[in-house]
Tab-separated table of C-alpha atoms and ligand atoms in Angstrom:
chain	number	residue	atom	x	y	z
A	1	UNK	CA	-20.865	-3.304	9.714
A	2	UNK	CA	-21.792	-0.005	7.910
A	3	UNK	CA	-18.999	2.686	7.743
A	4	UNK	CA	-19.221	5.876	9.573
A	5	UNK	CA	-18.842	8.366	6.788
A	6	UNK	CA	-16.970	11.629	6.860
A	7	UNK	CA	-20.527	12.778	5.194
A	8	UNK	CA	-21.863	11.977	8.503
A	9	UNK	CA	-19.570	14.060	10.057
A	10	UNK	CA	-19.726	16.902	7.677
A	11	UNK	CA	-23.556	16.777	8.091
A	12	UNK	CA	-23.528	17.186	12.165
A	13	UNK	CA	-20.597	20.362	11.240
A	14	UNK	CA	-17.170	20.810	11.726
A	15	UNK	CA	-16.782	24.521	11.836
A	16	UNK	CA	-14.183	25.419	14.365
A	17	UNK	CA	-13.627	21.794	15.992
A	18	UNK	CA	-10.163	20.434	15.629
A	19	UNK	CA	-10.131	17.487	13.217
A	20	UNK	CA	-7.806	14.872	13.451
A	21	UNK	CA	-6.932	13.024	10.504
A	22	UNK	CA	-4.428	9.866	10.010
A	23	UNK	CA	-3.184	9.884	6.184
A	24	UNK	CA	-0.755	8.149	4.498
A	25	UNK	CA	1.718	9.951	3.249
A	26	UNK	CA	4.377	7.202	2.995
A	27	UNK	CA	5.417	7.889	-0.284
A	28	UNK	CA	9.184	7.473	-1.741
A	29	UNK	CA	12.180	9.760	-1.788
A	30	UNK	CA	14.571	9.802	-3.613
A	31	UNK	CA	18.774	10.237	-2.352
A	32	UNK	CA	18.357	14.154	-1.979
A	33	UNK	CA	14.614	13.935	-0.063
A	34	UNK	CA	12.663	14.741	-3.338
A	35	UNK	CA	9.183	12.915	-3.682
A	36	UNK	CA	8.784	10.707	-6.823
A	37	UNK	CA	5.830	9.869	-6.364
A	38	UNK	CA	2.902	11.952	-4.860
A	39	UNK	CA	-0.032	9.796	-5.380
A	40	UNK	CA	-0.762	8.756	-2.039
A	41	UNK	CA	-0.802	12.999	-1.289
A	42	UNK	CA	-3.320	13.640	-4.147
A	43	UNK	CA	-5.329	10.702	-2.723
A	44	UNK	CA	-5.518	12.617	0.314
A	45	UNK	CA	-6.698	15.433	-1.030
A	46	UNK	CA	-10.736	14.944	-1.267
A	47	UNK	CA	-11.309	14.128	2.830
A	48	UNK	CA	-8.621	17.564	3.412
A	49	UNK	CA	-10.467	19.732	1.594
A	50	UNK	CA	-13.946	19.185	2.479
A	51	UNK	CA	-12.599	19.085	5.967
A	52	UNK	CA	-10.867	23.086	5.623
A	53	UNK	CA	-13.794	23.857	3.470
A	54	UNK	CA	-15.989	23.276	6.132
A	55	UNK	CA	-14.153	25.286	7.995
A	56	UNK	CA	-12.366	22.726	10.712
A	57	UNK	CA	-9.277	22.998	12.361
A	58	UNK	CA	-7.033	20.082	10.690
A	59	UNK	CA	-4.628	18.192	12.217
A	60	UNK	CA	-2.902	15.523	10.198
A	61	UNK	CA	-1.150	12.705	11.310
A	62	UNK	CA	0.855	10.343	8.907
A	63	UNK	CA	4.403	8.249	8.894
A	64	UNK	CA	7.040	8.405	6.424
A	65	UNK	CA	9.543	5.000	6.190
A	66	UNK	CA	10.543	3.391	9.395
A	67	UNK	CA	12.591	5.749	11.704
A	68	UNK	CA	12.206	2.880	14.464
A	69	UNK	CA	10.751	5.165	17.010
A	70	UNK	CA	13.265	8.117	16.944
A	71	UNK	CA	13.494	10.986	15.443
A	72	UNK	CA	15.396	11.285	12.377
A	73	UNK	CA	15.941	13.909	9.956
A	74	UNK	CA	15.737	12.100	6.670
A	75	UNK	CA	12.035	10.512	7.692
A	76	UNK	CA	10.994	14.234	8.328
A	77	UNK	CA	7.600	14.784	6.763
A	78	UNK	CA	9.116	18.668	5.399
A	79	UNK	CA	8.996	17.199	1.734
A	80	UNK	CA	5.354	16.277	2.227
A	81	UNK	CA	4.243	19.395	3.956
A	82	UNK	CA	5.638	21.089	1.320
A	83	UNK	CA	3.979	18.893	-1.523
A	84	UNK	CA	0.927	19.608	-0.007
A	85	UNK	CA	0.718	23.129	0.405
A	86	UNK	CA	1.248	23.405	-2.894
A	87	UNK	CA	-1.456	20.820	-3.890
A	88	UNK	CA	-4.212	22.448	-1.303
A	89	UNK	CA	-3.142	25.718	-2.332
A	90	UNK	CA	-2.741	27.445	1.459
A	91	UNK	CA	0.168	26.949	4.195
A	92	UNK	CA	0.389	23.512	5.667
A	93	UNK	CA	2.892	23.936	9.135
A	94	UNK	CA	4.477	21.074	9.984
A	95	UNK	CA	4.854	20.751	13.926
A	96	UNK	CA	8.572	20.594	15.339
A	97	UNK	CA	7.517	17.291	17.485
A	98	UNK	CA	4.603	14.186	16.839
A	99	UNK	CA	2.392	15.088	20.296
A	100	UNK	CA	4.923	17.370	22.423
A	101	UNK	CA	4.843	20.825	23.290
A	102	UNK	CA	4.931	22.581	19.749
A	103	UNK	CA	2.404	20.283	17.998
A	104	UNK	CA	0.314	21.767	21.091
A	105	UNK	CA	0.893	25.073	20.915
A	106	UNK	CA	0.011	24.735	17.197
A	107	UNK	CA	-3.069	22.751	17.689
A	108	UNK	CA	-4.695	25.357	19.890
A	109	UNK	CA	-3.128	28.461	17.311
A	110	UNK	CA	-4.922	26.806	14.157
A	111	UNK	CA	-8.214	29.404	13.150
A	112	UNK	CA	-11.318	27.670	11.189
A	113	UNK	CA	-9.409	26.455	8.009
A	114	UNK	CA	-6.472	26.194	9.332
A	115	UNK	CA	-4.096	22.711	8.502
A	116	UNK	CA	-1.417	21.259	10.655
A	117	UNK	CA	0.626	18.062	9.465
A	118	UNK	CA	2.203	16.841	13.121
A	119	UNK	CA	5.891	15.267	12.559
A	120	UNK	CA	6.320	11.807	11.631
A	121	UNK	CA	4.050	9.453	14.029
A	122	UNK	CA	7.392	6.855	13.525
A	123	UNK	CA	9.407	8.874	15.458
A	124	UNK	CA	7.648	7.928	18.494
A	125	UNK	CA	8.296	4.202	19.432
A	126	UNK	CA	4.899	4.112	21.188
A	127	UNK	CA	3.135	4.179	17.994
A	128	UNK	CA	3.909	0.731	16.901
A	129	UNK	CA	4.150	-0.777	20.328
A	130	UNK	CA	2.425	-3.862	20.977
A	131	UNK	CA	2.273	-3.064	24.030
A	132	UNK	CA	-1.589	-1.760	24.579
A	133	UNK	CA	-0.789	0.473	27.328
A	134	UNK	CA	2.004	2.383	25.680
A	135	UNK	CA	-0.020	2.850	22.404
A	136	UNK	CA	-2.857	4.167	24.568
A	137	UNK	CA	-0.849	6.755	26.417
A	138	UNK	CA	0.506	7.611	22.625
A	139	UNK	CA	-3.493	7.714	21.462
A	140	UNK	CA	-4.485	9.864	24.317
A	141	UNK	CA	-1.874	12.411	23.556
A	142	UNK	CA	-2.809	12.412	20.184
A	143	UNK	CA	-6.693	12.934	20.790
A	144	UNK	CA	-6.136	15.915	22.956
A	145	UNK	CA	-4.813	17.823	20.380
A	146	UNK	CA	-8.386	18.070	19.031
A	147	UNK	CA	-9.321	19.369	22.476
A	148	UNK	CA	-13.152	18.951	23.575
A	149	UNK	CA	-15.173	19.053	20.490
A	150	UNK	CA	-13.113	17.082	18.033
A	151	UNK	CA	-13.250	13.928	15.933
A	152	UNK	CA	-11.117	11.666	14.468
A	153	UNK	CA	-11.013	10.714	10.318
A	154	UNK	CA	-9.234	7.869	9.082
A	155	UNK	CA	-8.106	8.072	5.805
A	156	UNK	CA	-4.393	6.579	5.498
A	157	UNK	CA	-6.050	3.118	3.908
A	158	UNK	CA	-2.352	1.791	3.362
A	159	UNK	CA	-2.325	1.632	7.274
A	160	UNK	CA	-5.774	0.492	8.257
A	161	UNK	CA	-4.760	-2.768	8.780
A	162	UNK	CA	-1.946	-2.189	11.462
A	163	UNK	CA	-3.264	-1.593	15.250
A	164	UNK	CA	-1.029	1.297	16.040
A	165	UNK	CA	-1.829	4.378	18.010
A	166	UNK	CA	-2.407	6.933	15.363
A	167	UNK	CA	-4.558	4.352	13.266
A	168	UNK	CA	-6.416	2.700	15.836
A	169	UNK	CA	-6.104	3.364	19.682
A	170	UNK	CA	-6.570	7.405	19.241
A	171	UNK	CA	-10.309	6.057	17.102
A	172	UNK	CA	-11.338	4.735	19.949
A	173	UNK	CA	-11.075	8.164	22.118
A	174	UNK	CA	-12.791	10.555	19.536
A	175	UNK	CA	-16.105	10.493	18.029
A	176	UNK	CA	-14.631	8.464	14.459
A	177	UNK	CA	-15.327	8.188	11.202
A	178	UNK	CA	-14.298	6.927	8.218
A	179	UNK	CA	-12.549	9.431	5.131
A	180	UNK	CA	-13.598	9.215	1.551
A	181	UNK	CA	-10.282	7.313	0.586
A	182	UNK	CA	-11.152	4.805	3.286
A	183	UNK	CA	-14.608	4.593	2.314
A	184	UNK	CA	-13.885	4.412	-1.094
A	185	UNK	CA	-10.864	1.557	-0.910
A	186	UNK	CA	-13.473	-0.404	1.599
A	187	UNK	CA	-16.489	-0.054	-1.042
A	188	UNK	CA	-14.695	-1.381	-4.309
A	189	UNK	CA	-12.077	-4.093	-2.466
A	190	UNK	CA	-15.393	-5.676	-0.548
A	191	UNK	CA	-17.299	-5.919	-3.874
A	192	UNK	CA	-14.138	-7.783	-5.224
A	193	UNK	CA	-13.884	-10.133	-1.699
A	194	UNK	CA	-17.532	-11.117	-2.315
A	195	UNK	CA	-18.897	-11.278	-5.567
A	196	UNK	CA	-16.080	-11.381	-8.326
A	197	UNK	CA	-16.750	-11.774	-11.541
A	198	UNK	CA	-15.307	-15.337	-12.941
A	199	UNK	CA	-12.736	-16.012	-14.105
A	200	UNK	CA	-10.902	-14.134	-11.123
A	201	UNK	CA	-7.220	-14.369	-11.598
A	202	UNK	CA	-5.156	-12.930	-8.573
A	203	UNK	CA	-1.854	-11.610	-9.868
A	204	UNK	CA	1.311	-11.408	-7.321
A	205	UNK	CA	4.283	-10.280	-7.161
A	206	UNK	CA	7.035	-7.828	-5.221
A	207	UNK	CA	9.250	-8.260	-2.619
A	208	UNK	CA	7.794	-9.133	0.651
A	209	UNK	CA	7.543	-12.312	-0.072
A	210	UNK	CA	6.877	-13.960	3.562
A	211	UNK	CA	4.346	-11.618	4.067
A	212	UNK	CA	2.663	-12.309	0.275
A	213	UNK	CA	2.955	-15.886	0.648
A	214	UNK	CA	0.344	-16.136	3.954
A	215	UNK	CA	-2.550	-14.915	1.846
A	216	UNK	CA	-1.842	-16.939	-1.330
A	217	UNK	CA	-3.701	-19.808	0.165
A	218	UNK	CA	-6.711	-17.788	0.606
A	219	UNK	CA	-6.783	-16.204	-2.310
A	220	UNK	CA	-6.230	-19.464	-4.490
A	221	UNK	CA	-9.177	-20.545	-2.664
A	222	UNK	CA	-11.472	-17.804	-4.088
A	223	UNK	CA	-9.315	-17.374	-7.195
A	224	UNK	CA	-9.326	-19.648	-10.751
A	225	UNK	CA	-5.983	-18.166	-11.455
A	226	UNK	CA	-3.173	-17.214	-9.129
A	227	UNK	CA	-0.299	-15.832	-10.971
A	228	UNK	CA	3.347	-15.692	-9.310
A	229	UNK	CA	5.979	-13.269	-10.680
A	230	UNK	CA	8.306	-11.210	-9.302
A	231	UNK	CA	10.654	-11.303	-5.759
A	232	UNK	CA	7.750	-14.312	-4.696
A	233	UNK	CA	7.924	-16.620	-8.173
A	234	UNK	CA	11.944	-17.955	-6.867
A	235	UNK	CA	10.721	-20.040	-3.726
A	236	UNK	CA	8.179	-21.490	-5.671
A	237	UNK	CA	10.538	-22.526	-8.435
A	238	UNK	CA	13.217	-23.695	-6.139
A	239	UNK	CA	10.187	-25.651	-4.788
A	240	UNK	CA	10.149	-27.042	-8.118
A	241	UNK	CA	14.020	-28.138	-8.267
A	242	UNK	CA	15.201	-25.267	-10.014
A	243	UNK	CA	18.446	-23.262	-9.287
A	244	UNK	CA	17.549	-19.577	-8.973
A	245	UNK	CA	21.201	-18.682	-8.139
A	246	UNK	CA	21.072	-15.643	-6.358
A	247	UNK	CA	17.597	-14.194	-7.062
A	248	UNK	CA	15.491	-13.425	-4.164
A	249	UNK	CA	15.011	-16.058	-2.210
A	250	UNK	CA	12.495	-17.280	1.080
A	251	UNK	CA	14.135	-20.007	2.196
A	252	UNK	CA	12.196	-20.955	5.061
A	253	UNK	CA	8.913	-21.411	2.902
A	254	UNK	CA	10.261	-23.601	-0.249
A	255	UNK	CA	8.480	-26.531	1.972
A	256	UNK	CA	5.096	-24.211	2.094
A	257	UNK	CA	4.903	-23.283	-2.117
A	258	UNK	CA	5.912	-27.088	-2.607
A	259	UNK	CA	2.696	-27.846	-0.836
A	260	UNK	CA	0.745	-24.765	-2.577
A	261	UNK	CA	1.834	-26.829	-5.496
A	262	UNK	CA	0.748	-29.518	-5.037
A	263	UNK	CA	-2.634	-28.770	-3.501
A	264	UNK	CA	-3.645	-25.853	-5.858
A	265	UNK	CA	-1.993	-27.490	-9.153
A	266	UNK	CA	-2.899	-26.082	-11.972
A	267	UNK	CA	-4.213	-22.726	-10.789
A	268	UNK	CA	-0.586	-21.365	-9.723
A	269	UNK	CA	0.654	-20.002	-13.339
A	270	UNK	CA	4.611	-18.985	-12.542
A	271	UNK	CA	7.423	-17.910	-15.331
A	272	UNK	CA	8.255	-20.080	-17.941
A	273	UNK	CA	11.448	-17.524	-18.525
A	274	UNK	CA	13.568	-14.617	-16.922
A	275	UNK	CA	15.637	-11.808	-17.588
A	276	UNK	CA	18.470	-12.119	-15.264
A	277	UNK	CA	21.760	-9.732	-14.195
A	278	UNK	CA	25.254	-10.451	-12.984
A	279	UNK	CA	24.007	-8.320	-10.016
A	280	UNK	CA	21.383	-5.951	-8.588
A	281	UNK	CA	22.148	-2.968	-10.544
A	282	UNK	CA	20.282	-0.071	-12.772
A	283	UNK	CA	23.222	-0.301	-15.514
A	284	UNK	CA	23.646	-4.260	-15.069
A	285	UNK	CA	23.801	-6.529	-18.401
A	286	UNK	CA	20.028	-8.455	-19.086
A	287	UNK	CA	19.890	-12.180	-20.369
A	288	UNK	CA	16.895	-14.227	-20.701
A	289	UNK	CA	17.189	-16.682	-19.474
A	290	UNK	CA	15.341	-20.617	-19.462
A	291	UNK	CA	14.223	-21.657	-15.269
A	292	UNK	CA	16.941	-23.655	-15.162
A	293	UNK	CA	19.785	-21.483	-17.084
A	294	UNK	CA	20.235	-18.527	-14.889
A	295	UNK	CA	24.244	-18.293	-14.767
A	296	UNK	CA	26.035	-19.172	-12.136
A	297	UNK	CA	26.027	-16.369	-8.962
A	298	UNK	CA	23.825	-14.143	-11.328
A	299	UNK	CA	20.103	-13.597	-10.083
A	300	UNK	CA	16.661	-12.894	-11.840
A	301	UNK	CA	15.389	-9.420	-11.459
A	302	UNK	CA	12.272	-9.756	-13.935
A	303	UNK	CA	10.432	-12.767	-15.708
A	304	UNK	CA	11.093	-13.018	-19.506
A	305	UNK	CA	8.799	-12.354	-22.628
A	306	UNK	CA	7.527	-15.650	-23.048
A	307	UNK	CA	6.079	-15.373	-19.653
A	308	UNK	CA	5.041	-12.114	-19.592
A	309	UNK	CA	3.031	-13.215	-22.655
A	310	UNK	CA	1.503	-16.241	-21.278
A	311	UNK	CA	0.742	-13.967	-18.095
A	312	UNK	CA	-0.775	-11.486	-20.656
A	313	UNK	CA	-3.183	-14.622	-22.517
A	314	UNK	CA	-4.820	-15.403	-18.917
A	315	UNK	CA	-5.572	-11.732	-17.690
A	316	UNK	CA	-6.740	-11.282	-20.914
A	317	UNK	CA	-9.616	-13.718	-20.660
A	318	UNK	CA	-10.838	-12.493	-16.933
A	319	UNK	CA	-13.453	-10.577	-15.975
A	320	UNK	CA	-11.520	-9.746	-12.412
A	321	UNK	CA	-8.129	-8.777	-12.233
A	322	UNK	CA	-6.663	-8.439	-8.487
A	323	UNK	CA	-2.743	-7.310	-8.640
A	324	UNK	CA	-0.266	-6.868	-5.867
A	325	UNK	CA	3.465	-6.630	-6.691
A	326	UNK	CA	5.497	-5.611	-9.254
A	327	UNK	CA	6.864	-8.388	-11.869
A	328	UNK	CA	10.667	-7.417	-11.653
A	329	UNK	CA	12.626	-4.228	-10.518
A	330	UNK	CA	10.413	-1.840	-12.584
A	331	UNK	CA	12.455	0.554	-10.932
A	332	UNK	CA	15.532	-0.579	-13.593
A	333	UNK	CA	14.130	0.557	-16.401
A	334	UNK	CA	16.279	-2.717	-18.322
A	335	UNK	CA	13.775	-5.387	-15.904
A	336	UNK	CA	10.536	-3.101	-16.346
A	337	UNK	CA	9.079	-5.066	-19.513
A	338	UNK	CA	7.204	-7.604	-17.433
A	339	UNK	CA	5.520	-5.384	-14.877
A	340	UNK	CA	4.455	-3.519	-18.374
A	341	UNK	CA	3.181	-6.233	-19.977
A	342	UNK	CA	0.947	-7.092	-16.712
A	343	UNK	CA	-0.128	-3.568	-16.306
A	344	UNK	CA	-1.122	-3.234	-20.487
A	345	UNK	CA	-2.676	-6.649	-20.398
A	346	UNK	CA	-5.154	-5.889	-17.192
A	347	UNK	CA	-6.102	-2.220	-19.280
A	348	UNK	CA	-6.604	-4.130	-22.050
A	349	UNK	CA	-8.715	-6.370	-20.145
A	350	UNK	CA	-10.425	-3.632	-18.652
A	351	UNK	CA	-11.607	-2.238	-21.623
A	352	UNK	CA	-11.876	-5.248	-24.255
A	353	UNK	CA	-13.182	-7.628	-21.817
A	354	UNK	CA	-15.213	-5.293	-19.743
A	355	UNK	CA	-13.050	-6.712	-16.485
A	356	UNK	CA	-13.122	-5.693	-13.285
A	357	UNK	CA	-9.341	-5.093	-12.608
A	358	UNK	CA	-7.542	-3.565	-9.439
A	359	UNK	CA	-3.920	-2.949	-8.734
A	360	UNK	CA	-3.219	-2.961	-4.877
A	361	UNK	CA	0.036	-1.805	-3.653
A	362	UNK	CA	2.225	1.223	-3.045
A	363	UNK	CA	4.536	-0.149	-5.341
A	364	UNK	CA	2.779	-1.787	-8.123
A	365	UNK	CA	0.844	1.800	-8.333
A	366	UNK	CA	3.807	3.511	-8.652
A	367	UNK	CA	5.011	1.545	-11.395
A	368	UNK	CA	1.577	2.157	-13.215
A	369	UNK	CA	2.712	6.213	-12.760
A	370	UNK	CA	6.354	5.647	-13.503
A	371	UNK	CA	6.352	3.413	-16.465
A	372	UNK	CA	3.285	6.112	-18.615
A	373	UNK	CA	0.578	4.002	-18.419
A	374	UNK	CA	-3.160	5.275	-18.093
A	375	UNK	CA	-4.088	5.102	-14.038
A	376	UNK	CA	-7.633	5.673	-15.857
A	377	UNK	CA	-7.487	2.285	-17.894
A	378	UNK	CA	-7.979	-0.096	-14.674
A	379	UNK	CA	-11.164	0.303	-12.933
A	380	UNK	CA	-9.428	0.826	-9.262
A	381	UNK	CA	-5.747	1.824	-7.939
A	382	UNK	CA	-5.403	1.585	-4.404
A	383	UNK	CA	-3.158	3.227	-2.448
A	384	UNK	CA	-2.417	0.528	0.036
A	385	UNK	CA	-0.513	-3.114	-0.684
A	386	UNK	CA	-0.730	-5.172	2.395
A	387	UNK	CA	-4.286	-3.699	3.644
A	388	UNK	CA	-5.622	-4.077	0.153
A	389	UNK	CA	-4.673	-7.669	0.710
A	390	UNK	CA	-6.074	-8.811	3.431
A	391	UNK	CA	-9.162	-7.168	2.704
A	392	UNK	CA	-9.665	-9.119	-0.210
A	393	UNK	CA	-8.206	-12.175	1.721
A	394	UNK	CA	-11.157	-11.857	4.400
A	395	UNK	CA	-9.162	-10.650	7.410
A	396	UNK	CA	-10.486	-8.016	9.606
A	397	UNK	CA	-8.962	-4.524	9.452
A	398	UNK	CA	-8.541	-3.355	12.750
A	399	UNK	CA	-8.057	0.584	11.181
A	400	UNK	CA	-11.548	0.119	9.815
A	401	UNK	CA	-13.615	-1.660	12.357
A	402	UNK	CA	-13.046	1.279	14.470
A	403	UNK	CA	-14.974	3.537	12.412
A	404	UNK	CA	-17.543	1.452	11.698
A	405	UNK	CA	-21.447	1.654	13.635
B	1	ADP	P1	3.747	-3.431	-3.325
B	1	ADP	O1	4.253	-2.159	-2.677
B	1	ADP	O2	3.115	-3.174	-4.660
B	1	ADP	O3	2.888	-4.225	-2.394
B	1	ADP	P2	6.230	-4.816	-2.675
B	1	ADP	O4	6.535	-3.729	-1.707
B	1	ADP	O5	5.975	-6.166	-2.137
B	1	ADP	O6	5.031	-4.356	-3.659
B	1	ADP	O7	7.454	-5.005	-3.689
B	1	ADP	C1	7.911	-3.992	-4.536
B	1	ADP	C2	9.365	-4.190	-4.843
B	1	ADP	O8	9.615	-5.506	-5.333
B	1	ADP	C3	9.863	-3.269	-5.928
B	1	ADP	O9	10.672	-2.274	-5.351
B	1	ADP	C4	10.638	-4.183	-6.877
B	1	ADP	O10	11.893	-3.658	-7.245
B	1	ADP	C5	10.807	-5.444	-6.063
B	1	ADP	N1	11.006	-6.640	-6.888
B	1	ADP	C6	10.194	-7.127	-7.839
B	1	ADP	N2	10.748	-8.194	-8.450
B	1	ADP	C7	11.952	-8.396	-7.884
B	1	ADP	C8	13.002	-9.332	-8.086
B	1	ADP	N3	12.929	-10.264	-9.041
B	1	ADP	N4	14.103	-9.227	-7.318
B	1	ADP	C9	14.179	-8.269	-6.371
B	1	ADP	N5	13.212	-7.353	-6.113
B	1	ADP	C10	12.107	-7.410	-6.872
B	2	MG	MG1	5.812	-1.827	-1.245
């Protein structure tokens, strides 16, 4: 199913129509509301600015955390309207309310060029509703905003695979297509889900571990290598009778990597060290550690050299590289070394080995940006984790059927 393209759109003319455009602008604060890290705005830039160079009327919708459906002053988008005024050079306005009576007022004030960012789509509880109807009367709010002659571009790829109202239901009342990040994540994540290059090693790691666990199995089915680090390596090695104290921990699925382990064998490569802490701190001591000497009520918050090398030896020798997850807290600059070594190894790889390599995830991009490594040394960076998963997993992306023919 071919993509509608925003060149489509662009071709048939947008001067004057209201535009309505889902981004993702979900990008992390820090304690005083200061963005540190913008890439998911610059990423957004390309489908804006053909848009207001064209002359439409933008209206941009986007979330920020998880305000649970009410409005909240700390998930206000201000920081990001703000970022990207700067970044587009001209006034972004950031509407007082997601749909109500000032986004409207706004909507129908914008002139040809004009941009709008509406308030955070997470304030309303219908967004995420799984109820259909409420979404709906959510998506119909939405699409009036562009009034009679408008379309719809979606272009928040870190959300195309959630069915919520700004993503999905509000596509299906608009003429929709497709933006150039969406087009562009689609493109280069299908070419990876159906014709890697071999060997394909699938690196994961992070913290959402019950989420990260459900794709493993199809991924170590497409995969020669599947290797485990980070907040998802400690079920599988209390799976495989070691203590991991108090390092992160899915209890409920120790059963599940014991029989991931035992069906996919040798292909699972997990830590043969770690650096552990006396607790989950920026400042906190760092031992490494064998699997089975973490101390007692201490925890592992990265794996340990010896791994991080052996991780290094088998993304050296791919041709694609498919990464997900951060190796430890990269965020602790002491339990950064082995999200390093991951990220150096698949550059390395990249451009000794002429591999096709692709980091997937809000946070594991990040870390590329906050730990001064090269974005332009892997061959793709995508701005969404979970999406960027199941794409390459197989499943259908409800955000991108919708603006397909
Ligand atoms: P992504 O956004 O790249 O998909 P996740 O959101 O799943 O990745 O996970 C990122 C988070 O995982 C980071 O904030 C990192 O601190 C955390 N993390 C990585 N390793 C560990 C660990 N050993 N213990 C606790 N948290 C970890
Ligand atoms: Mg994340």
């Amino acid at each position: 199913m071919p993509l509608k393209t925003l060149q489509q759109l662009l071709d048939e003319g947008v001067r004057g129509r209201h535009i309505l455009v889902r981004s993702d602008f979900n990008v992390p604060l820090d304690d005083n509301g200061t963005i540190t890290d913008a890439g998911r705005i610059d990423a957004s830039l390309p489908t804006l600015k053909a848009l207001l160079d064209g002359g439409a009327k933008v209206i941009v919708m986007a979330h920020l955390g998880r305000p649970k459906g009410e409005f909240k002053p700390e998930f206000s988008l201000r920081p990001v309207a703000e970022s990207l005024s700067e970044r587009l050079g001209r006034f972004v306005a950031l509407a007082g309310d997601v749909s109500g009576e000032d986004a409207h007022e706004r909507a129908n004030g914008l002139t040809e060029g004009d941009i709008l960012l509406l308030e955070n789509v997470r304030f309303d509880a219908r967004e995420t509703s799984k109820d259909e109807a409420e979404r709906e009367s959510f998506a119909a709010e939405l699409a009036a905003l562009a009034a009679d002659n408008g379309a719809f571009v979606s272009d928040g790829f870190g959300v195309v695979h959630r069915k919520q109202a700004s993503v999905y239901d509000v596509a299906r009342k608009l003429p929709a297509y497709a933006g150039y990040l969406v087009e562009k994540e689609v493109n280069t994540l299908q070419s990876v889900k159906d014709d890697p290059k071999h060997p394909y090693v699938v690196v994961l790691g992070g913290s959402k571990v019950s989420d990260k666990l459900g794709v493993i199995e199809a991924l170590a089915e497409k995969a020669d290598k599947v290797i485990i680090g980070g907040g998802m390596c400690y079920t599988f090695l209390t799976a495989l009778g070691h203590n991991v104290q108090k390092s992160l921990l899915q209890e409920d699925m120790v059963d599940t990597c014991a029989q991931l382990i035992e069906r996919y064998g040798d292909k699972l490569v997990l830590p043969e060290d770690l650096a552990a802490a006396p607790e989950f701190d920026k400042n906190a001591e760092r031992k490494i550690v064998g699997l089975d000497e973490i101390p007692d009520g201490w925890m592992s918050l990265d794996i340990g050299p010896r791994t991080a090398e052996s991780f290094g030896a088998v993304i050296a020798d791919s041709k694609t590289v498919f990464w997900n997850g951060p190796m430890g807290v990269f965020e602790f600059p002491a339990f950064a070394d082995g999200t390093k070594a991951v990220a150096e190894a698949m550059i390395e790889a990249t451009s000794a080995n002429d591999s096709f390599t692709v980091v997937g995830g809000g946070d594991s991009a990040a870390a590329v940006r906050a730990l001064g490594l090269d974005e332009n040394g892997f061959s793709h960076i995508s701005t969404g984790g979970g999406a960027s998963l199941e794409l390459i997993e197989g499943k259908e992306l409800p955000g991108v059927t919708v603006v397909s023919e």
